[in-house]
Amino acid sequence: MIYILDTNILLHEPFAFLSFKEHDVVVPMTVLEELDSIKDRNKDVSRDARVAIRALEDTLRDASPEQVLSGVKLPQNDEQHPSGCLAIINDYALPQTEHTLSFNENDNRIINAALHIQKKTPNKKIVLVTKDINMRLKAKGAGLAHVEDYRTDQLIDDIQFLTKGYHQFSGDFWEKIKAVDSELDGRNTTHYVARDTVPSAYINEYLLDDGDSFAGKVTGWDDEQLAILDLGRERLLTKTAWGITPKNIYQGMAMDALLDPNIDLVILTGPAGCGKTLLALASALEQVIERGLYDKIIVTRSTPEIAESIGFLPGTEEEKMAPWLAAITDSLEVLHQQDESMHGSLNYIMDKANIQFKSVNFMRGRSIQNALVLLDECQNLTAAQLKTIITRCGEGTKIVCSGNLAQIDSNYLTAVTSGLTYIVERFKDFPGSATINLNGVVRSRLASFAEENL
């Protein structure tokens, strides 16, 4: 098979050309031209363009012009799976015929290159890979037999299969248990039940039933048994952080994970208004000021704009980020609205908790020690961007990622390809992480009606 890559594939994943195993990869010259025009823009996507260009150059550095055109062997992943070749095709030199599209547009030139390779090598399957839906339609209409989206980094095919962070049993949980061993350690009780009770369980997954008392959390397993920490609904619902208590069991599970010092990564998903930011901020203040577990709170988020840009923002980095992080200041106001002087309280808390507003653009290269990082709106980040931020977390640092997969503002992402979806699936088996979906939270009737009817 031969895969022809569109520009948006290399912008989405700069090392995508290494993901096709034993198959050959072709990059049209037009793609290189587009990467070149994008690399100098003052946008986050420009960094991905530069990374892609450097990766291609590293692979083709020692090749002759003839080898670049015919194909250069890609690095081999392992001995069992040999790699294919990477080639550049000069689509500018292809002849214009009645069977090709107009050469006036870059997309057309890339499609023409794929059609040329398909005609030249009829015995091979030629696949154009692009994230542009319209381009896929044009390519099909022009006669290209195989057109695909880039799915190598997609861990699920449908967002409805995304891990929620908890398993809901119908009826009474204990009626389904035939045998159990229990172990008491202080105030904590751990139950050991048959492994097939929850066949697909993962670490730190919460367990609920239809009753009013049972709530547990998976803490481990072997081939025969599953270890369940007995939390109880009442215990979860009485959790408190900075004067905030859970409104229901979903917020209780979220607060339990947020306040657990053994969990380094908490992922909160759910619709707008379900309390993700408020719970994260209240828990952060509780752990930094009251418990002294961390030295500071770092708040950051991606900055896509819903409408037109408001232009240049004067001031320091934190002052420039203030409009983007209004959700945090709004939550601070909610937490201190009963104070005699709310403005004075906010200034005091901001200083006492050492709350810092930082831009995602400047997180690369940092090493954040003993801090609690709140990453808001991370549904607009790619998997690579989230990896960059998470790997910045050093010793003693906890990170809370929150986002709403129904509100993606990035032109290059969908709910399935979002970095938030990616880390939910990647980290579900990591013992230092927990995921909670807050879809069950009762929101304002205005927000609920808008999301269902607009």
Tab-separated table of C-alpha atoms in Angstrom:
chain	number	residue	atom	x	y	z
A	1	MET	CA	0.000	0.000	0.000
A	2	ILE	CA	1.022	3.597	-0.605
A	3	TYR	CA	-0.275	6.419	1.598
A	4	ILE	CA	-0.271	10.034	0.349
A	5	LEU	CA	-0.391	12.504	3.236
A	6	ASP	CA	-2.225	15.823	3.234
A	7	THR	CA	-0.788	18.845	5.073
A	8	ASN	CA	-3.319	18.700	7.889
A	9	ILE	CA	-2.111	15.209	8.835
A	10	LEU	CA	1.395	16.497	9.586
A	11	LEU	CA	-0.044	19.481	11.445
A	12	HIS	CA	-2.210	17.162	13.528
A	13	GLU	CA	0.671	14.738	14.188
A	14	PRO	CA	4.121	15.905	12.950
A	15	PHE	CA	5.525	12.358	13.091
A	16	ALA	CA	2.527	10.793	11.355
A	17	PHE	CA	4.646	9.524	8.450
A	18	LEU	CA	6.264	7.065	10.878
A	19	SER	CA	2.923	5.440	11.776
A	20	PHE	CA	2.240	3.384	8.637
A	21	LYS	CA	4.408	0.384	9.515
A	22	GLU	CA	5.475	-1.607	6.419
A	23	HIS	CA	3.580	0.605	3.965
A	24	ASP	CA	5.133	3.331	1.815
A	25	VAL	CA	4.427	7.016	2.456
A	26	VAL	CA	4.447	9.811	-0.141
A	27	VAL	CA	4.496	13.528	0.698
A	28	PRO	CA	3.608	15.828	-2.242
A	29	MET	CA	5.713	18.937	-2.813
A	30	THR	CA	2.606	21.066	-2.241
A	31	VAL	CA	2.474	19.790	1.343
A	32	LEU	CA	6.023	21.016	1.933
A	33	GLU	CA	5.077	24.396	0.462
A	34	GLU	CA	2.094	24.675	2.796
A	35	LEU	CA	4.177	23.694	5.813
A	36	ASP	CA	6.701	26.334	4.835
A	37	SER	CA	4.028	29.031	4.645
A	38	ILE	CA	2.584	28.030	8.019
A	39	LYS	CA	5.821	27.691	10.006
A	40	ASP	CA	6.398	31.447	10.397
A	41	ARG	CA	2.917	32.398	11.562
A	42	ASN	CA	2.323	33.490	15.138
A	43	LYS	CA	0.077	30.510	15.805
A	44	ASP	CA	0.457	27.333	17.845
A	45	VAL	CA	0.040	25.318	14.637
A	46	SER	CA	3.292	26.885	13.371
A	47	ARG	CA	5.270	24.901	15.941
A	48	ASP	CA	3.760	21.664	14.616
A	49	ALA	CA	4.701	22.694	11.076
A	50	ARG	CA	8.310	23.288	12.132
A	51	VAL	CA	8.451	19.951	13.985
A	52	ALA	CA	7.112	18.147	10.911
A	53	ILE	CA	9.658	19.826	8.624
A	54	ARG	CA	12.550	18.921	10.938
A	55	ALA	CA	11.312	15.326	11.232
A	56	LEU	CA	11.145	14.961	7.445
A	57	GLU	CA	14.597	16.530	7.071
A	58	ASP	CA	16.095	14.154	9.663
A	59	THR	CA	14.717	11.169	7.728
A	60	LEU	CA	15.848	12.371	4.289
A	61	ARG	CA	19.070	14.159	5.297
A	62	ASP	CA	21.551	11.679	3.821
A	63	ALA	CA	19.495	10.683	0.767
A	64	SER	CA	20.312	11.705	-2.802
A	65	PRO	CA	17.678	13.475	-4.960
A	66	GLU	CA	17.064	10.225	-6.823
A	67	GLN	CA	16.513	8.349	-3.546
A	68	VAL	CA	14.121	11.016	-2.251
A	69	LEU	CA	11.991	10.608	-5.380
A	70	SER	CA	12.096	6.807	-5.352
A	71	GLY	CA	11.779	6.343	-1.589
A	72	VAL	CA	14.006	6.323	1.506
A	73	LYS	CA	13.697	3.521	4.038
A	74	LEU	CA	11.939	4.676	7.216
A	75	PRO	CA	13.300	3.745	10.681
A	76	GLN	CA	12.241	0.242	11.666
A	77	ASN	CA	10.014	-0.016	14.750
A	78	ASP	CA	10.853	-3.640	15.541
A	79	GLU	CA	12.223	-6.760	13.881
A	80	GLN	CA	8.794	-8.324	13.375
A	81	HIS	CA	7.373	-5.333	11.477
A	82	PRO	CA	9.648	-3.954	8.742
A	83	SER	CA	9.099	-0.342	7.775
A	84	GLY	CA	8.182	1.118	4.410
A	85	CYS	CA	9.721	4.001	2.487
A	86	LEU	CA	9.207	7.774	2.488
A	87	ALA	CA	9.230	9.622	-0.841
A	88	ILE	CA	8.618	13.165	-2.072
A	89	ILE	CA	6.654	13.641	-5.302
A	90	ASN	CA	7.004	16.829	-7.325
A	91	ASP	CA	3.328	17.364	-8.061
A	92	TYR	CA	4.144	20.735	-9.673
A	93	ALA	CA	5.733	18.845	-12.588
A	94	LEU	CA	2.730	16.617	-13.305
A	95	PRO	CA	1.031	17.200	-16.665
A	96	GLN	CA	-2.423	18.811	-16.802
A	97	THR	CA	-4.852	16.430	-18.531
A	98	GLU	CA	-8.606	16.266	-18.951
A	99	HIS	CA	-8.787	13.635	-16.220
A	100	THR	CA	-7.185	15.811	-13.538
A	101	LEU	CA	-8.489	18.655	-11.433
A	102	SER	CA	-7.421	22.253	-11.917
A	103	PHE	CA	-3.948	22.994	-10.549
A	104	ASN	CA	-5.085	26.360	-9.163
A	105	GLU	CA	-5.688	25.004	-5.659
A	106	ASN	CA	-3.285	23.181	-3.365
A	107	ASP	CA	-5.848	20.494	-2.495
A	108	ASN	CA	-6.317	19.748	-6.196
A	109	ARG	CA	-2.583	19.334	-6.740
A	110	ILE	CA	-2.371	16.825	-3.881
A	111	ILE	CA	-5.364	14.898	-5.275
A	112	ASN	CA	-3.780	14.951	-8.743
A	113	ALA	CA	-0.591	13.506	-7.273
A	114	ALA	CA	-2.596	10.660	-5.737
A	115	LEU	CA	-4.402	10.050	-9.043
A	116	HIS	CA	-1.047	10.001	-10.871
A	117	ILE	CA	0.386	7.396	-8.468
A	118	GLN	CA	-2.825	5.336	-8.717
A	119	LYS	CA	-2.558	5.285	-12.534
A	120	LYS	CA	1.184	4.595	-12.459
A	121	THR	CA	0.959	1.672	-9.975
A	122	PRO	CA	-2.401	-0.056	-10.604
A	123	ASN	CA	-1.288	-3.181	-8.756
A	124	LYS	CA	-1.031	-1.319	-5.413
A	125	LYS	CA	-3.663	0.180	-3.153
A	126	ILE	CA	-3.245	3.980	-3.155
A	127	VAL	CA	-4.747	5.835	-0.194
A	128	LEU	CA	-5.017	9.592	0.271
A	129	VAL	CA	-5.021	10.428	3.996
A	130	THR	CA	-6.593	13.752	4.964
A	131	LYS	CA	-8.651	15.200	7.781
A	132	ASP	CA	-10.397	17.552	5.352
A	133	ILE	CA	-13.884	16.113	4.704
A	134	ASN	CA	-14.439	18.227	1.585
A	135	MET	CA	-11.106	17.107	0.179
A	136	ARG	CA	-12.099	13.477	0.731
A	137	LEU	CA	-15.291	14.100	-1.236
A	138	LYS	CA	-13.401	15.836	-4.067
A	139	ALA	CA	-10.862	13.023	-4.260
A	140	LYS	CA	-13.615	10.413	-4.529
A	141	GLY	CA	-15.344	12.457	-7.201
A	142	ALA	CA	-12.091	12.789	-9.138
A	143	GLY	CA	-11.708	9.012	-9.315
A	144	LEU	CA	-9.467	8.149	-6.368
A	145	ALA	CA	-10.451	4.707	-5.116
A	146	HIS	CA	-9.332	4.992	-1.480
A	147	VAL	CA	-9.541	8.053	0.782
A	148	GLU	CA	-9.263	7.891	4.587
A	149	ASP	CA	-9.097	9.975	7.714
A	150	TYR	CA	-6.028	9.658	9.941
A	151	ARG	CA	-7.043	7.291	12.735
A	152	THR	CA	-3.739	6.039	14.118
A	153	ASP	CA	-4.094	8.214	17.232
A	154	GLN	CA	-7.792	7.440	17.748
A	155	LEU	CA	-8.256	5.007	20.613
A	156	ILE	CA	-12.046	4.845	20.239
A	157	ASP	CA	-14.372	5.112	17.254
A	158	ASP	CA	-17.319	6.686	19.038
A	159	ILE	CA	-17.364	9.105	21.949
A	160	GLN	CA	-20.187	7.141	23.614
A	161	PHE	CA	-17.658	4.400	24.412
A	162	LEU	CA	-15.362	6.803	26.290
A	163	THR	CA	-14.555	5.766	29.840
A	164	LYS	CA	-16.782	7.526	32.389
A	165	GLY	CA	-14.659	6.749	35.426
A	166	TYR	CA	-17.368	4.802	37.218
A	167	HIS	CA	-19.421	1.634	36.707
A	168	GLN	CA	-23.121	1.672	37.559
A	169	PHE	CA	-24.683	-1.646	38.639
A	170	SER	CA	-28.413	-2.200	38.319
A	171	GLY	CA	-30.092	-3.259	41.537
A	172	ASP	CA	-28.123	-4.031	44.719
A	173	PHE	CA	-24.392	-4.635	44.296
A	174	TRP	CA	-24.069	-7.095	47.173
A	175	GLU	CA	-26.890	-9.319	45.896
A	176	LYS	CA	-24.650	-10.198	42.946
A	177	ILE	CA	-21.717	-11.191	45.174
A	178	LYS	CA	-21.458	-14.866	46.086
A	179	ALA	CA	-18.307	-14.674	48.231
A	180	VAL	CA	-16.291	-11.838	49.743
A	181	ASP	CA	-13.247	-11.390	51.980
A	182	SER	CA	-12.885	-8.115	53.849
A	183	GLU	CA	-9.843	-6.429	55.376
A	184	LEU	CA	-9.977	-3.506	57.822
A	185	ASP	CA	-7.164	-0.919	57.870
A	186	GLY	CA	-7.996	1.988	60.193
A	187	ARG	CA	-11.252	3.481	58.938
A	188	ASN	CA	-10.822	1.916	55.479
A	189	THR	CA	-12.381	-1.415	54.563
A	190	THR	CA	-11.260	-3.288	51.443
A	191	HIS	CA	-13.408	-6.053	50.009
A	192	TYR	CA	-12.012	-8.840	47.829
A	193	VAL	CA	-14.554	-10.272	45.372
A	194	ALA	CA	-14.394	-12.482	42.275
A	195	ARG	CA	-12.511	-10.955	39.349
A	196	ASP	CA	-15.427	-11.435	36.973
A	197	THR	CA	-17.634	-9.150	39.096
A	198	VAL	CA	-16.380	-6.276	36.945
A	199	PRO	CA	-14.554	-7.998	34.045
A	200	SER	CA	-13.326	-4.785	32.413
A	201	ALA	CA	-12.486	-2.891	35.598
A	202	TYR	CA	-9.527	-0.545	35.718
A	203	ILE	CA	-7.647	1.085	38.575
A	204	ASN	CA	-9.402	3.901	40.498
A	205	GLU	CA	-12.726	3.188	38.769
A	206	TYR	CA	-15.638	3.982	41.066
A	207	LEU	CA	-18.481	1.494	41.554
A	208	LEU	CA	-22.104	2.450	42.230
A	209	ASP	CA	-25.447	0.683	42.382
A	210	ASP	CA	-29.082	1.755	42.499
A	211	GLY	CA	-29.154	1.804	46.291
A	212	ASP	CA	-28.533	4.651	48.699
A	213	SER	CA	-25.498	3.332	50.544
A	214	PHE	CA	-22.972	1.471	48.398
A	215	ALA	CA	-20.062	3.219	46.687
A	216	GLY	CA	-16.642	1.712	46.115
A	217	LYS	CA	-13.407	2.183	44.216
A	218	VAL	CA	-11.272	-0.427	42.456
A	219	THR	CA	-7.799	-0.410	44.037
A	220	GLY	CA	-6.271	-3.524	42.493
A	221	TRP	CA	-6.782	-7.030	41.136
A	222	ASP	CA	-5.168	-10.301	40.158
A	223	ASP	CA	-6.344	-13.232	38.030
A	224	GLU	CA	-8.889	-14.311	40.635
A	225	GLN	CA	-9.838	-11.370	42.855
A	226	LEU	CA	-10.810	-7.715	42.606
A	227	ALA	CA	-9.955	-5.305	45.455
A	228	ILE	CA	-12.669	-2.741	46.187
A	229	LEU	CA	-12.222	0.056	48.712
A	230	ASP	CA	-15.572	0.564	50.461
A	231	LEU	CA	-16.231	4.312	50.397
A	232	GLY	CA	-19.974	4.535	50.925
A	233	ARG	CA	-22.219	7.206	49.462
A	234	GLU	CA	-22.524	9.114	52.711
A	235	ARG	CA	-18.747	9.373	53.023
A	236	LEU	CA	-18.430	10.707	49.466
A	237	LEU	CA	-21.283	13.188	49.869
A	238	THR	CA	-19.778	14.642	53.055
A	239	LYS	CA	-16.452	15.475	51.447
A	240	THR	CA	-15.580	19.152	51.975
A	241	ALA	CA	-13.103	21.448	50.260
A	242	TRP	CA	-12.891	25.193	50.913
A	243	GLY	CA	-16.488	25.271	52.158
A	244	ILE	CA	-17.826	23.366	49.129
A	245	THR	CA	-19.629	20.028	49.493
A	246	PRO	CA	-20.801	17.758	46.629
A	247	LYS	CA	-24.357	18.215	45.367
A	248	ASN	CA	-24.590	14.588	44.264
A	249	ILE	CA	-22.620	11.376	44.025
A	250	TYR	CA	-20.848	12.375	40.786
A	251	GLN	CA	-19.378	15.481	42.376
A	252	GLY	CA	-18.582	13.354	45.429
A	253	MET	CA	-16.490	10.969	43.333
A	254	ALA	CA	-14.769	13.920	41.656
A	255	MET	CA	-13.931	15.529	44.999
A	256	ASP	CA	-12.624	12.223	46.377
A	257	ALA	CA	-10.196	11.964	43.460
A	258	LEU	CA	-9.236	15.645	43.648
A	259	LEU	CA	-8.406	15.416	47.370
A	260	ASP	CA	-6.564	12.081	47.148
A	261	PRO	CA	-2.800	12.774	47.492
A	262	ASN	CA	-2.029	9.420	45.835
A	263	ILE	CA	-3.657	10.479	42.558
A	264	ASP	CA	-1.404	12.628	40.365
A	265	LEU	CA	-3.776	13.160	37.437
A	266	VAL	CA	-7.503	13.870	37.677
A	267	ILE	CA	-9.540	14.174	34.467
A	268	LEU	CA	-12.952	15.839	34.730
A	269	THR	CA	-15.294	15.697	31.738
A	270	GLY	CA	-18.864	16.846	31.322
A	271	PRO	CA	-21.073	19.631	29.967
A	272	ALA	CA	-20.823	23.323	30.792
A	273	GLY	CA	-22.125	24.216	34.221
A	274	CYS	CA	-21.596	20.816	35.849
A	275	GLY	CA	-19.030	22.148	38.346
A	276	LYS	CA	-15.705	20.984	36.881
A	277	THR	CA	-13.847	24.270	37.430
A	278	LEU	CA	-15.459	25.080	40.784
A	279	LEU	CA	-14.650	21.663	42.275
A	280	ALA	CA	-11.079	21.754	40.931
A	281	LEU	CA	-10.427	25.252	42.299
A	282	ALA	CA	-12.000	24.584	45.713
A	283	SER	CA	-9.952	21.386	46.075
A	284	ALA	CA	-6.800	23.210	44.978
A	285	LEU	CA	-7.274	25.972	47.570
A	286	GLU	CA	-7.987	23.386	50.268
A	287	GLN	CA	-4.785	21.456	49.537
A	288	VAL	CA	-2.519	24.467	49.092
A	289	ILE	CA	-3.686	26.753	51.925
A	290	GLU	CA	-5.312	24.485	54.503
A	291	ARG	CA	-3.302	21.281	54.096
A	292	GLY	CA	-0.029	22.686	52.749
A	293	LEU	CA	0.430	19.797	50.313
A	294	TYR	CA	1.504	22.040	47.424
A	295	ASP	CA	3.332	25.349	47.145
A	296	LYS	CA	1.274	27.018	44.426
A	297	ILE	CA	-1.580	26.766	41.951
A	298	ILE	CA	-0.830	27.144	38.249
A	299	VAL	CA	-3.841	27.786	36.035
A	300	THR	CA	-3.616	27.467	32.261
A	301	ARG	CA	-5.783	26.679	29.251
A	302	SER	CA	-5.782	26.746	25.466
A	303	THR	CA	-6.831	30.030	23.869
A	304	PRO	CA	-8.999	29.447	20.779
A	305	GLU	CA	-11.382	32.304	20.041
A	306	ILE	CA	-15.116	31.806	19.472
A	307	ALA	CA	-15.565	35.066	17.567
A	308	GLU	CA	-13.124	37.485	15.962
A	309	SER	CA	-9.944	38.401	17.794
A	310	ILE	CA	-10.152	41.356	20.181
A	311	GLY	CA	-6.680	42.371	19.120
A	312	PHE	CA	-3.523	43.072	21.107
A	313	LEU	CA	-3.787	42.784	24.897
A	314	PRO	CA	-1.348	44.957	26.862
A	315	GLY	CA	0.288	43.871	30.089
A	316	THR	CA	2.225	40.971	31.540
A	317	GLU	CA	1.662	37.297	30.705
A	318	GLU	CA	-0.784	36.931	33.593
A	319	GLU	CA	-2.666	40.097	32.607
A	320	LYS	CA	-2.941	38.893	29.009
A	321	MET	CA	-4.273	35.518	30.200
A	322	ALA	CA	-6.872	37.055	32.535
A	323	PRO	CA	-9.680	37.270	29.908
A	324	TRP	CA	-9.134	33.640	28.948
A	325	LEU	CA	-9.206	32.491	32.563
A	326	ALA	CA	-12.329	34.358	33.615
A	327	ALA	CA	-13.882	30.992	34.512
A	328	ILE	CA	-11.347	30.719	37.346
A	329	THR	CA	-11.984	34.213	38.682
A	330	ASP	CA	-15.737	33.608	38.369
A	331	SER	CA	-15.352	30.491	40.511
A	332	LEU	CA	-13.250	32.394	43.048
A	333	GLU	CA	-16.025	34.952	43.340
A	334	VAL	CA	-18.573	32.173	43.964
A	335	LEU	CA	-16.364	30.728	46.717
A	336	HIS	CA	-16.074	34.127	48.450
A	337	GLN	CA	-19.313	35.891	47.586
A	338	GLN	CA	-20.439	35.873	51.222
A	339	ASP	CA	-17.293	37.620	52.457
A	340	GLU	CA	-17.595	41.161	53.776
A	341	SER	CA	-15.103	42.397	51.187
A	342	MET	CA	-15.077	39.963	48.281
A	343	HIS	CA	-12.488	41.968	46.318
A	344	GLY	CA	-10.132	42.028	49.285
A	345	SER	CA	-10.639	38.322	49.893
A	346	LEU	CA	-9.843	37.497	46.260
A	347	ASN	CA	-6.604	39.475	46.343
A	348	TYR	CA	-5.616	37.840	49.635
A	349	ILE	CA	-6.376	34.316	48.407
A	350	MET	CA	-4.619	34.893	45.072
A	351	ASP	CA	-1.500	35.893	46.987
A	352	LYS	CA	-1.819	33.314	49.783
A	353	ALA	CA	-2.317	30.372	47.381
A	354	ASN	CA	0.273	31.780	44.952
A	355	ILE	CA	-2.175	31.407	42.049
A	356	GLN	CA	-0.369	31.944	38.730
A	357	PHE	CA	-2.042	32.351	35.346
A	358	LYS	CA	0.193	30.899	32.638
A	359	SER	CA	-0.092	30.463	28.887
A	360	VAL	CA	0.065	26.985	27.364
A	361	ASN	CA	2.404	28.434	24.729
A	362	PHE	CA	5.161	28.877	27.323
A	363	MET	CA	4.864	25.539	29.124
A	364	ARG	CA	7.410	23.757	26.934
A	365	GLY	CA	10.785	23.310	28.608
A	366	ARG	CA	9.504	23.997	32.120
A	367	SER	CA	9.756	21.645	35.096
A	368	ILE	CA	6.962	22.341	37.567
A	369	GLN	CA	7.717	21.160	41.098
A	370	ASN	CA	5.332	20.731	44.045
A	371	ALA	CA	2.428	22.556	42.404
A	372	LEU	CA	-1.196	21.891	41.617
A	373	VAL	CA	-1.844	22.546	37.921
A	374	LEU	CA	-5.365	23.291	36.694
A	375	LEU	CA	-5.651	22.791	32.935
A	376	ASP	CA	-9.035	24.100	31.827
A	377	GLU	CA	-10.777	23.677	28.460
A	378	CYS	CA	-8.325	20.986	27.379
A	379	GLN	CA	-10.761	19.510	24.846
A	380	ASN	CA	-9.200	22.048	22.442
A	381	LEU	CA	-5.707	20.579	22.821
A	382	THR	CA	-4.200	17.799	20.730
A	383	ALA	CA	-2.717	14.670	22.255
A	384	ALA	CA	0.796	15.993	21.547
A	385	GLN	CA	0.053	19.311	23.290
A	386	LEU	CA	-1.364	17.574	26.345
A	387	LYS	CA	1.644	15.273	26.461
A	388	THR	CA	3.900	18.341	26.457
A	389	ILE	CA	2.068	19.835	29.436
A	390	ILE	CA	1.749	16.625	31.460
A	391	THR	CA	5.438	15.827	31.017
A	392	ARG	CA	6.281	19.238	32.520
A	393	CYS	CA	4.956	18.052	35.887
A	394	GLY	CA	7.853	17.248	38.170
A	395	GLU	CA	8.150	15.830	41.684
A	396	GLY	CA	5.171	16.487	43.958
A	397	THR	CA	2.961	18.020	41.262
A	398	LYS	CA	-0.670	17.148	40.627
A	399	ILE	CA	-2.537	18.077	37.441
A	400	VAL	CA	-6.278	18.429	36.924
A	401	CYS	CA	-7.469	18.337	33.297
A	402	SER	CA	-11.033	19.418	32.634
A	403	GLY	CA	-13.063	19.939	29.491
A	404	ASN	CA	-16.335	19.580	27.646
A	405	LEU	CA	-16.091	17.418	24.529
A	406	ALA	CA	-19.303	18.967	23.189
A	407	GLN	CA	-17.644	22.399	22.930
A	408	ILE	CA	-14.569	22.054	20.728
A	409	ASP	CA	-13.444	25.311	19.100
A	410	SER	CA	-10.390	23.972	17.263
A	411	ASN	CA	-10.750	23.509	13.494
A	412	TYR	CA	-8.448	20.488	13.582
A	413	LEU	CA	-10.164	18.430	16.309
A	414	THR	CA	-13.313	16.429	16.912
A	415	ALA	CA	-14.542	14.783	20.108
A	416	VAL	CA	-12.887	11.523	19.033
A	417	THR	CA	-9.521	13.078	18.100
A	418	SER	CA	-9.356	15.544	21.006
A	419	GLY	CA	-6.379	15.227	23.329
A	420	LEU	CA	-8.829	15.023	26.240
A	421	THR	CA	-10.335	11.826	24.808
A	422	TYR	CA	-6.836	10.505	24.165
A	423	ILE	CA	-5.586	10.919	27.741
A	424	VAL	CA	-8.805	9.536	29.242
A	425	GLU	CA	-8.202	6.274	27.390
A	426	ARG	CA	-4.417	6.246	27.748
A	427	PHE	CA	-4.380	6.871	31.504
A	428	LYS	CA	-7.317	4.693	32.575
A	429	ASP	CA	-4.940	1.873	33.614
A	430	PHE	CA	-2.451	4.199	35.330
A	431	PRO	CA	-2.664	3.775	39.137
A	432	GLY	CA	-1.961	7.483	39.703
A	433	SER	CA	-4.937	8.787	37.710
A	434	ALA	CA	-8.716	8.982	37.955
A	435	THR	CA	-11.411	10.060	35.503
A	436	ILE	CA	-14.861	11.342	36.411
A	437	ASN	CA	-17.600	12.201	33.935
A	438	LEU	CA	-20.031	14.705	35.447
A	439	ASN	CA	-22.868	14.210	32.957
A	440	GLY	CA	-25.150	13.195	35.792
A	441	VAL	CA	-24.867	16.582	37.503
A	442	VAL	CA	-28.050	18.668	37.569
A	443	ARG	CA	-27.355	22.018	35.910
A	444	SER	CA	-29.365	25.203	35.517
A	445	ARG	CA	-32.539	24.783	33.446
A	446	LEU	CA	-31.305	27.476	31.034
A	447	ALA	CA	-28.012	25.671	30.305
A	448	SER	CA	-29.734	22.314	29.970
A	449	PHE	CA	-32.394	23.658	27.586
A	450	ALA	CA	-29.789	25.474	25.444
A	451	GLU	CA	-27.602	22.403	25.042
A	452	GLU	CA	-30.550	20.163	24.144
A	453	ASN	CA	-32.442	22.511	21.816
A	454	LEU	CA	-30.023	25.002	20.192
